Short mmCIF file of C-alpha atoms in Angstrom, two decimals:
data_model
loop_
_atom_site.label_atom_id
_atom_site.label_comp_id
_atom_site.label_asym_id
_atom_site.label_seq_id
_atom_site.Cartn_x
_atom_site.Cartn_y
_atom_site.Cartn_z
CA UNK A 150 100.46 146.72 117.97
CA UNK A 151 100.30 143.37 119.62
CA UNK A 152 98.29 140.83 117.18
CA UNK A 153 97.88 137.52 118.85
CA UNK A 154 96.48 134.33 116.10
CA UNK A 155 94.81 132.13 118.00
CA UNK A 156 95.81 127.75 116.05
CA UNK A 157 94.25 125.06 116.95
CA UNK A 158 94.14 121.17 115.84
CA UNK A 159 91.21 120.82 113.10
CA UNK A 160 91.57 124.55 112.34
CA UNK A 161 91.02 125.65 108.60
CA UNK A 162 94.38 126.93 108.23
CA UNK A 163 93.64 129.74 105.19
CA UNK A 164 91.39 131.99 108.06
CA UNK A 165 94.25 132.19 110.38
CA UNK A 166 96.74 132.80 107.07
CA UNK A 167 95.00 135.27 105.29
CA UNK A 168 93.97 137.56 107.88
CA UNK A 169 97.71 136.95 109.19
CA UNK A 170 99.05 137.59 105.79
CA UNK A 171 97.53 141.08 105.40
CA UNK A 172 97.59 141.92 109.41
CA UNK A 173 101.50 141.32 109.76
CA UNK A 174 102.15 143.86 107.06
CA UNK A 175 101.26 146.73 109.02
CA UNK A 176 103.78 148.68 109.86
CA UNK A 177 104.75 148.12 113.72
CA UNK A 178 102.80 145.03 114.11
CA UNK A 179 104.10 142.18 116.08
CA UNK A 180 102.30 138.88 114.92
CA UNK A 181 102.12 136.02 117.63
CA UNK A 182 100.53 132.19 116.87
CA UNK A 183 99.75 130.95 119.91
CA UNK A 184 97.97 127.71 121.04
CA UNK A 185 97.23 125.90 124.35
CA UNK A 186 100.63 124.09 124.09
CA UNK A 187 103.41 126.27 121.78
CA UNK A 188 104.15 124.05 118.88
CA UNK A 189 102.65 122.45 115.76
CA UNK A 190 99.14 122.28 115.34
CA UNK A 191 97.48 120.21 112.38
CA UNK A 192 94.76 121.82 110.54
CA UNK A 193 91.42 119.99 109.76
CA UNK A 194 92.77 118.80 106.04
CA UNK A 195 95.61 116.83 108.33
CA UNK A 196 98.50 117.82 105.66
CA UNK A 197 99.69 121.14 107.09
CA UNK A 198 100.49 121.84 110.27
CA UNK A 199 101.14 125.60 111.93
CA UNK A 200 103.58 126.06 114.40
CA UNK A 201 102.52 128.38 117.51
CA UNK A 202 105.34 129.92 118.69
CA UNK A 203 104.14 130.80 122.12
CA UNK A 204 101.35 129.18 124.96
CA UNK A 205 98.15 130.63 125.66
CA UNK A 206 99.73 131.93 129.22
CA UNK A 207 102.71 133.99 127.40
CA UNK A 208 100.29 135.88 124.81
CA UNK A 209 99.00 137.96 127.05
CA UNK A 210 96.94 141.84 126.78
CA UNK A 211 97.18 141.52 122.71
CA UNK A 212 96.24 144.40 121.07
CA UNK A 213 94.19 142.45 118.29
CA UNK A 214 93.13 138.71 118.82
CA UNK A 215 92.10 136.39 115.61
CA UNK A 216 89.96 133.50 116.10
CA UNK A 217 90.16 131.13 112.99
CA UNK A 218 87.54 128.64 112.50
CA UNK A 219 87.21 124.83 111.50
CA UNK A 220 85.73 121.82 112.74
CA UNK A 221 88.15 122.05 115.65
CA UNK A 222 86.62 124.48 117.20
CA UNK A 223 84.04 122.36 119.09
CA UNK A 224 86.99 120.91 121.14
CA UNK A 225 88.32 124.56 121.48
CA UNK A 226 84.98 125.70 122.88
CA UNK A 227 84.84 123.45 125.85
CA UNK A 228 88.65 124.19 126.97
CA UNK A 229 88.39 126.22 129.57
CA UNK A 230 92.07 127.36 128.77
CA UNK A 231 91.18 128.60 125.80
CA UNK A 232 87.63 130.21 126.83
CA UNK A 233 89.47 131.96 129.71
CA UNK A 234 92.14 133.30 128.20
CA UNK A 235 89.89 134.81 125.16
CA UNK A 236 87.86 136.56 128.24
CA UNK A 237 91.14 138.32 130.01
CA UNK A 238 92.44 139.33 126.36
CA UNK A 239 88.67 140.71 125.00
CA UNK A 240 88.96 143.11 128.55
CA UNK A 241 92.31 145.24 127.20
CA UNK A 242 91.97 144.32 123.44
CA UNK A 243 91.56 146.96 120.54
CA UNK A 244 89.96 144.74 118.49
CA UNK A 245 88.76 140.98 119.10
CA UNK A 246 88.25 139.11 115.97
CA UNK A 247 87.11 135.86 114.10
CA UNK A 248 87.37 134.02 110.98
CA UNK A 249 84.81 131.49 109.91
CA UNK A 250 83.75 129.32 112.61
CA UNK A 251 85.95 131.30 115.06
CA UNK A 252 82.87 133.06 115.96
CA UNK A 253 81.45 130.07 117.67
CA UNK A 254 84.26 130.17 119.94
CA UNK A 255 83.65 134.12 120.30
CA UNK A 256 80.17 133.33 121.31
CA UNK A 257 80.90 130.39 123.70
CA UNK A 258 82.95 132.78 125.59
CA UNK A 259 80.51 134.91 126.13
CA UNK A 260 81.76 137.89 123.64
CA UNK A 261 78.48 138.12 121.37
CA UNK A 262 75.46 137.76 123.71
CA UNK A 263 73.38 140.25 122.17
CA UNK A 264 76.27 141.53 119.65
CA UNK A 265 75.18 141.38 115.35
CA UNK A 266 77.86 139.15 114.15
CA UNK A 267 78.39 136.59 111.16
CA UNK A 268 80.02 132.89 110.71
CA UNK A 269 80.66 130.28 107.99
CA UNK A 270 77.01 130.42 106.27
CA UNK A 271 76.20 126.77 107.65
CA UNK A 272 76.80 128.14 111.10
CA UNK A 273 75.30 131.35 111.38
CA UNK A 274 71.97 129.16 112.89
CA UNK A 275 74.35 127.56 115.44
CA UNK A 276 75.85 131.39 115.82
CA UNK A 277 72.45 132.23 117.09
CA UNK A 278 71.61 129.26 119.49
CA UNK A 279 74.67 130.43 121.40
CA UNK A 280 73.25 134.04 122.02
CA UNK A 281 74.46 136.08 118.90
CA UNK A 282 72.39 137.61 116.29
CA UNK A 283 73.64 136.46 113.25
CA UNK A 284 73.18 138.05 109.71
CA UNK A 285 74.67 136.76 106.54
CA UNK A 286 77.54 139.47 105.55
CA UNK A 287 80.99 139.16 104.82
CA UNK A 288 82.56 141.00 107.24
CA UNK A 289 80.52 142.51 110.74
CA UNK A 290 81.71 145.06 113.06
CA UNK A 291 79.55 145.77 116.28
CA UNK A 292 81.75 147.39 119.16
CA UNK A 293 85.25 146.49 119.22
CA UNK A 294 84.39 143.12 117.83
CA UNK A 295 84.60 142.28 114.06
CA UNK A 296 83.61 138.35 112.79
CA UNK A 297 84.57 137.28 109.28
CA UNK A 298 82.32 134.95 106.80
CA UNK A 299 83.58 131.45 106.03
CA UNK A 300 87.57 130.95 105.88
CA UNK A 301 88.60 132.97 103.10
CA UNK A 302 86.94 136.26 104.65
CA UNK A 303 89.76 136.57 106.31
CA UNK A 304 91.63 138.60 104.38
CA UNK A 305 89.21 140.66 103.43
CA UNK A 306 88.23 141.41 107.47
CA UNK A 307 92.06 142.08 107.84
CA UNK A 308 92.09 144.96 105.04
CA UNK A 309 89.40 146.25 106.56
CA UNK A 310 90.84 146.46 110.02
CA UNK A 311 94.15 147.51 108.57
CA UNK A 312 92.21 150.32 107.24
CA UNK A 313 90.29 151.12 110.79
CA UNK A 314 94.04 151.05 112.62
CA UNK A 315 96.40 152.61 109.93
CA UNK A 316 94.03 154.38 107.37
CA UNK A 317 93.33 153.29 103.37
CA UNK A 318 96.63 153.98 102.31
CA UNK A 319 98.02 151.57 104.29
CA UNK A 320 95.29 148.60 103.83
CA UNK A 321 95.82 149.22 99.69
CA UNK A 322 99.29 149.03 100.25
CA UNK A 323 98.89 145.93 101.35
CA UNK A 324 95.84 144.79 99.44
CA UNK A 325 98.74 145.42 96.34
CA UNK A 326 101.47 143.69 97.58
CA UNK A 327 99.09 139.92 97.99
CA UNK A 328 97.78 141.27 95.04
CA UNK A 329 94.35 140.83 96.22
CA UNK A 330 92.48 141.14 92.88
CA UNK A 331 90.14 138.13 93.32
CA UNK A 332 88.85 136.82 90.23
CA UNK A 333 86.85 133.56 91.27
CA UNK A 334 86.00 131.15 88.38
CA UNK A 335 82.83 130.37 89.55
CA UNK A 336 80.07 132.41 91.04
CA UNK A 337 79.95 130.16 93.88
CA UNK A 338 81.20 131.07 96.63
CA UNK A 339 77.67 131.89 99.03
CA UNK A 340 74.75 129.88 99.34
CA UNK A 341 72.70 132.85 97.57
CA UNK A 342 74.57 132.48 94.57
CA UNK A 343 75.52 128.98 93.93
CA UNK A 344 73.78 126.31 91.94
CA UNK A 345 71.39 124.92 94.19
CA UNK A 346 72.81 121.05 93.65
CA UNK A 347 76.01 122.86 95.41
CA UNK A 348 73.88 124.44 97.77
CA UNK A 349 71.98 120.89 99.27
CA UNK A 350 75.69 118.69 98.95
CA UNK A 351 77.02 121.14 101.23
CA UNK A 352 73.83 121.39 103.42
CA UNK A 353 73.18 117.71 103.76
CA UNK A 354 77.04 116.75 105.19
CA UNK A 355 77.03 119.40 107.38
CA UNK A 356 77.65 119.12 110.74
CA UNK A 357 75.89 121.96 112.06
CA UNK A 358 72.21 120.80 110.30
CA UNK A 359 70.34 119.19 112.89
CA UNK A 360 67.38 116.44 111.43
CA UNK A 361 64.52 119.10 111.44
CA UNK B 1128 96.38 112.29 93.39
CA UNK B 1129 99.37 113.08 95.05
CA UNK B 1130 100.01 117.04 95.52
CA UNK B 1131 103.72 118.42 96.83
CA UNK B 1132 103.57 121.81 98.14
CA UNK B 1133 107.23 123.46 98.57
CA UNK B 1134 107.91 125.01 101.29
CA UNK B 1135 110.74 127.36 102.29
CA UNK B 1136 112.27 129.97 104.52
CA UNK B 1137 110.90 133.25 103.55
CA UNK B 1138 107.66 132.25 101.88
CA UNK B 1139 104.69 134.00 101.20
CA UNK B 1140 102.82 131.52 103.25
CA UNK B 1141 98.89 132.54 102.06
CA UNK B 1142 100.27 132.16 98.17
CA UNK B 1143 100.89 128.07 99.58
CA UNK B 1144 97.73 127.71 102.20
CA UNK B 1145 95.40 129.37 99.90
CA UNK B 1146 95.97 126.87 97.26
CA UNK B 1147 96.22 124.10 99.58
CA UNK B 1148 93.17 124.80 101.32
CA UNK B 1149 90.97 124.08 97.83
CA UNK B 1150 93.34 121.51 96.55
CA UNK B 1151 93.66 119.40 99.78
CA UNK B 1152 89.50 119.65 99.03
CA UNK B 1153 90.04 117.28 96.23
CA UNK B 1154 88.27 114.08 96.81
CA UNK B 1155 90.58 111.79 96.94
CA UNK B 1156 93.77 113.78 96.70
CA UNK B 1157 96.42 113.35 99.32
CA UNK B 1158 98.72 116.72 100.04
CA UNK B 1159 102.75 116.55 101.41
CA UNK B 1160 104.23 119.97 102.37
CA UNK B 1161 107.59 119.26 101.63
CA UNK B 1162 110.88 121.20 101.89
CA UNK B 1163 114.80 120.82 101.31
CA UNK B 1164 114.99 119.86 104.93
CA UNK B 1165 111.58 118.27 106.78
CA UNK B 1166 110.39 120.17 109.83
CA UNK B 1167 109.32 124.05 110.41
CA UNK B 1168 109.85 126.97 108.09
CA UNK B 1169 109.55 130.54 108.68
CA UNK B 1170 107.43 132.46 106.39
CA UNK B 1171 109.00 135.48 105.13
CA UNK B 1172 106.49 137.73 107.60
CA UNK B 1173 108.54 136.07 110.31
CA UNK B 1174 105.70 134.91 112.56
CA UNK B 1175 104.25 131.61 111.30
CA UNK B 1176 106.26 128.01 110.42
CA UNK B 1177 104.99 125.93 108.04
CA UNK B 1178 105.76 122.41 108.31
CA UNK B 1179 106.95 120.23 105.71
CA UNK B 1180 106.13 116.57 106.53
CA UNK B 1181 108.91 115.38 104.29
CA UNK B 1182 111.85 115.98 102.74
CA UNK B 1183 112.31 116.08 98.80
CA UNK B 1184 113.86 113.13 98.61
CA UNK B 1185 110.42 111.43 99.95
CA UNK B 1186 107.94 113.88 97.62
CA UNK B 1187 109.04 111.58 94.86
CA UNK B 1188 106.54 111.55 91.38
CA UNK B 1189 103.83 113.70 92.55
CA UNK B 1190 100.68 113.95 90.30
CA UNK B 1191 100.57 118.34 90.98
CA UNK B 1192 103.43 120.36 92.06
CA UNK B 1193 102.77 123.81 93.80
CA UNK B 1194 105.80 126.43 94.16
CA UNK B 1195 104.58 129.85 96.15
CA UNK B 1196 106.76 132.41 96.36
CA UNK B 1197 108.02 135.09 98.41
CA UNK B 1198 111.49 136.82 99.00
CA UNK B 1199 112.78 133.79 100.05
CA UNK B 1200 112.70 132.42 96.18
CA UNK B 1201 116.38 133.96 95.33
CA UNK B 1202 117.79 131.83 97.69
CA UNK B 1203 115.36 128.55 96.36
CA UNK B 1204 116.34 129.48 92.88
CA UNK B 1205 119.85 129.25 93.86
CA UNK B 1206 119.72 125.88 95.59
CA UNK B 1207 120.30 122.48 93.34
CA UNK B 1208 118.35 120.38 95.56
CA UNK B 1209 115.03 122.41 94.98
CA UNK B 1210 115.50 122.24 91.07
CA UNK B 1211 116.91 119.05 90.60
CA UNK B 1212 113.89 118.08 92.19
CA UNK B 1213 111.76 120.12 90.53
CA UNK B 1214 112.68 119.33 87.29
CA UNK B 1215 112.39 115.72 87.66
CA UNK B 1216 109.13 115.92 89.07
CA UNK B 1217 107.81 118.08 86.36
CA UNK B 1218 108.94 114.96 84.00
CA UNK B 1219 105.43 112.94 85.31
CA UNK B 1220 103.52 115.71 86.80
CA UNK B 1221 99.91 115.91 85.63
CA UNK B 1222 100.34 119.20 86.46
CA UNK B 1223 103.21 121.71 87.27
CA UNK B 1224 101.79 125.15 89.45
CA UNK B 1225 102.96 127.83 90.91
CA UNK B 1226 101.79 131.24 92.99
CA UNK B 1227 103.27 134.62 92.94
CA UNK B 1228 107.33 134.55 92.49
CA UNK B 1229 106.52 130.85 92.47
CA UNK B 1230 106.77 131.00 88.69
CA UNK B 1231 110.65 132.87 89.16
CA UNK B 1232 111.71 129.13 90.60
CA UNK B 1233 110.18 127.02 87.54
CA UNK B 1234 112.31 129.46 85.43
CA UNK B 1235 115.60 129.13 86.93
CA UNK B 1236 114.50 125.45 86.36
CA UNK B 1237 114.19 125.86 82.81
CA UNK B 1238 110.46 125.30 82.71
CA UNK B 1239 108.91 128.44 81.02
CA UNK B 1240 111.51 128.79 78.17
CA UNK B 1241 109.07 129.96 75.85
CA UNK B 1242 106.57 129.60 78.16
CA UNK B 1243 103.24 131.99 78.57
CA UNK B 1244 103.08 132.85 82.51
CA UNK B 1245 102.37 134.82 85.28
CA UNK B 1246 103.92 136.00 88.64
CA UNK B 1247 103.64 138.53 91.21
CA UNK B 1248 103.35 141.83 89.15
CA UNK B 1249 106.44 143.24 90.43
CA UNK B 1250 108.17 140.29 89.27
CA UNK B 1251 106.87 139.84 85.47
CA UNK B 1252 109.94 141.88 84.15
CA UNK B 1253 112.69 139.15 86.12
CA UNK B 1254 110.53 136.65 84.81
CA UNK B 1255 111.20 137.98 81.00
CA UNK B 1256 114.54 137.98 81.89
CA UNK B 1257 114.33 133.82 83.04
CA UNK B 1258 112.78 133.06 79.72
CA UNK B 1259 109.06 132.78 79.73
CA UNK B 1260 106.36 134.71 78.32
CA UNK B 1261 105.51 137.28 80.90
CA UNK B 1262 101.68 138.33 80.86
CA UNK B 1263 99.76 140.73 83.39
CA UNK B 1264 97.01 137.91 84.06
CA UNK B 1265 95.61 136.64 87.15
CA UNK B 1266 96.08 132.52 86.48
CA UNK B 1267 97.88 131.47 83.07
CA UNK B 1268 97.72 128.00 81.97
CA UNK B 1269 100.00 126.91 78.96
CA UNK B 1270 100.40 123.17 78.63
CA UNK B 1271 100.50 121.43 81.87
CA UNK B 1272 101.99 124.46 83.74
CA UNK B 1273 99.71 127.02 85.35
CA UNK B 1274 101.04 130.26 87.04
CA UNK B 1275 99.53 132.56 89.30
CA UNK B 1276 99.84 136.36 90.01
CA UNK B 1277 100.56 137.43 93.81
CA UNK B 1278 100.26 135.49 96.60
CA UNK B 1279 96.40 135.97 96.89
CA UNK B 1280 95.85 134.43 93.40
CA UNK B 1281 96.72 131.10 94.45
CA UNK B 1282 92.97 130.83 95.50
CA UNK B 1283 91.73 131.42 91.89
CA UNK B 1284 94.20 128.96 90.27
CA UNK B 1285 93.43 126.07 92.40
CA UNK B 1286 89.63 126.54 91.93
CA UNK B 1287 90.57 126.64 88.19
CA UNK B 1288 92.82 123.46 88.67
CA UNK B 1289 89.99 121.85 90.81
CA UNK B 1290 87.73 122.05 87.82
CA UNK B 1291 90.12 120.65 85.26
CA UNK B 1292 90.58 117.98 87.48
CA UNK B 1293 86.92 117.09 89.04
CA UNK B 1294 84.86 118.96 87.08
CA UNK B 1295 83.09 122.70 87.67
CA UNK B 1296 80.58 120.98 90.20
CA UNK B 1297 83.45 119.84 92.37
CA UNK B 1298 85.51 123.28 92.36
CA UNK B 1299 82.15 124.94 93.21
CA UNK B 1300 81.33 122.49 96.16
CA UNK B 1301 84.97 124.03 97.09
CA UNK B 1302 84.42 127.12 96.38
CA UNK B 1303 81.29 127.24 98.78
CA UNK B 1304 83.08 125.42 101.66
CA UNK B 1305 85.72 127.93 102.33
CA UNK B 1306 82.67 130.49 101.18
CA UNK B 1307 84.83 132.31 98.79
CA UNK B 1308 82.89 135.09 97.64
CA UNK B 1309 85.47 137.86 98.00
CA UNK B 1310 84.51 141.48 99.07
CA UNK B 1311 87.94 143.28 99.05
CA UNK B 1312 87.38 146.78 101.44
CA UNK B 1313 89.53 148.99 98.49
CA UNK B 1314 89.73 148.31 94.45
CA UNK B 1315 93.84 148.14 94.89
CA UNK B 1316 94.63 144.81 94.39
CA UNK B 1317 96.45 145.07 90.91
CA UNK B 1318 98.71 147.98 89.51
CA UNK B 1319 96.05 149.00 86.92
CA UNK B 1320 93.26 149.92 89.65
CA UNK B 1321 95.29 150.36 92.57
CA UNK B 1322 95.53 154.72 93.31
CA UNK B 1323 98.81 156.13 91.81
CA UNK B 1324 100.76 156.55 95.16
CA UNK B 1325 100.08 153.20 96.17
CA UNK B 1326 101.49 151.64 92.88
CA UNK B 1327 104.11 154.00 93.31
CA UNK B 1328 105.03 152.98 96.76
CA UNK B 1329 105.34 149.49 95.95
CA UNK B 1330 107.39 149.91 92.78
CA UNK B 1331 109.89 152.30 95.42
CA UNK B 1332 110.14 149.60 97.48
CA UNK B 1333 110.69 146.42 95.64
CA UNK B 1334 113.71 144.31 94.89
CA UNK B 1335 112.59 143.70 91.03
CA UNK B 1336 112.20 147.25 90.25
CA UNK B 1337 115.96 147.60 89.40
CA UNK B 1338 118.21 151.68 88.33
CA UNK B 1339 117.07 152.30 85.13
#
C-alpha cells in the first residue's frame, strides 16, 4: 500500500506526524512526504521543518493520500499544482484523507461537494461555505473519504483506517507500540467542553470568524 | 524561554512533534530542533526527516530540554557528544523532559540515579537497569525532570509542562488549538488494557524484552 503525506509551508506538523506515525506501521506500507518542490518544508510554528522526499509529479496513483492542515493551507488551496494533483490521485485512491484544516483543501478541490465531513472546530463553518456538510465529530467517513478533527485527530483517524485496511489486530498493535493511552490534563480539548474564557480567546483570533 | 528538541537518526518522530506542537504554543517561547550534526534526520519509520536547525554546540543553556526516543536511542546513548551536552544543559535547565525511550538517554547521562520516571513500557525494565525509579505512569515529574511513556504521551506531558509554566488557562488555550480531545478507535494503548495477543505480540517482538 502506497500512502502518499501531502507537507506544506505553514502546515501544523503533528496532523501529518501522527497519522504518519500510526499509518507507516502497517505492515507493507510504503510512506511518501511529498510537496510541490521535494525538500524541507517549515511548519506554521517556523521551528521544525519536514523534509518531502519526493515532488507532487513523482507521487503518483497513491493508495492512501493525507492532507494535513494549518494556516498554510490557504496558499495550498489556490495552487493549482496542488489542487490538480489531489484530483488525479482521489480517481485511483483507496482512501483520500485529511487532518485538521486539510479538509479545506479536500473541499477546494472539489472532493466534498455534497460529502458529511469534519475540520478543525473553527473551520467546520468555512468547511461548509466551500460545499461540504460539516458536523462536529472526531473522525468522518462518507465514501472512500475520511476527514480528521483539529491536528491531533490524526492519529486517531489513522487507527481507524489501519483497522478498515488490516483489521483490529493490527490497528491495536500499533495503537500499543505509540502507546496511545491519552490521558489529557485538562478537559479541554473541544469547544463543547472547555471553559468558555478558552472557548471566546480562541474564537476571537481566529482567522476563519468573519465580523458577523 | 528557550526549548531544544533532540533530534536523531531513528527517532520516534510523533514522541518529538507532539510535544513540540504544544510547547512551540508557549507564548513567548522560542523552539531549536537540534542534533549532533545540523540538517535532516531520518525517523526510525524511514519516511520523514526532521530538521535540526542547529547543531549542539549552538543549543547552548536552554530553559527546557526534550529527548524522544525511538530505536535509534542505543546509538544516542552511546555517543559523547549527545551527553556531554546533555548533561551540561541539564546544569541550568528550568526543566529537563523526555518522551518514550527518551528517558533511556537521560540515564546513560546519569540523570535519573535515584530518579522516579517513566518510558516506553517495553523499556521500564532497561530503565531499572540505568538507575532510575521505573514506574508504569503516563507523565512522571520528580524535581525538574519529567518523563513520558511511549511516543504518544509526549502530548500529555507538554500540556502538563505548559501549565506549570503559563498556568492551566494557557495549556487549555493549547489544548483547544490542536483540539485534543482524543477518541482512540480500540482501548489498546497500554499493556494493562490492551487484548492478551496484542501485548503478547509486542513483548515477542521487542529489543528490551531480553532470554529469561
Amino acid at each position: 500500500m502506497d500512502v502518499a503525506i501531502l507537507v506544506f509551508d505553514g502546515m501544523t506538523a503533528l496532523g501529518a506526524t501522527g497519522a504518519y506515525e500510526v499509518l507507516s506501521r502497517l505492515p507493507g506500507c510504503n510512506v511518501v512526504f511529498t510537496a510541490t518542490d521535494a525538500g524541507p518544508h517549515r511548519d506554521a510554528q517556523r521551528a521544525l521543518s519536514l523534509v518531502a522526499d519526493v515532488a507532487l509529479d513523482e507521487a503518483t496513483a497513491p493508495d492512501v493520500v493525507v492532507v494535513p492542515g494549518g494556516p498554510g493551507e490557504i496558499q495550498v488551496r489556490h495552487d493549482a499544482r496542488v489542487i490538480d494533483w489531489l484530483r488525479e490521485a482521489h480517481e485511483t485512491t483507496t482512501w483520500t484523507t485529511s487532518v485538521d484544516t486539510g479538509s479545506l483543501v479536500l473541499a477546494e478541490a472539489g472532493l466534498l461537494d455534497g460529502m458529511t465531513a469534519t475540520s478543525h472546530w473553527l473551520a467546520l463553518d468555512e468547511l461548509g461555505r466551500l460545499g461540504a456538510n460539516p458536523v462536529a465529530e472526531r473522525v468522518v467517513v462518507d465514501g472512500k473519504i475520511i476527514t480528521a478533527a483539529g491536528a491531533s485527530a490524526g492519529i486517531d483517524m489513522a487507527l481507524l483506517l489501519a483497522s478498515l485496511v488490516e483489521g483490529d489486530l493490527v490497528a491495536q498493535q500499533i495503537q500499543l507500540s505509540i502507546e496511545y493511552e491519552p490521558e489529557p490534563p485538562f478537559d479541554a480539548g473541544s469547544p463543547f467542553r472547555a471553559p468558555a474564557v478558552v472557548v471566546e480567546l480562541a474564537r476571537a483570533t481566529s482567522r476563519f470568524v468573519r465580523t458577523v
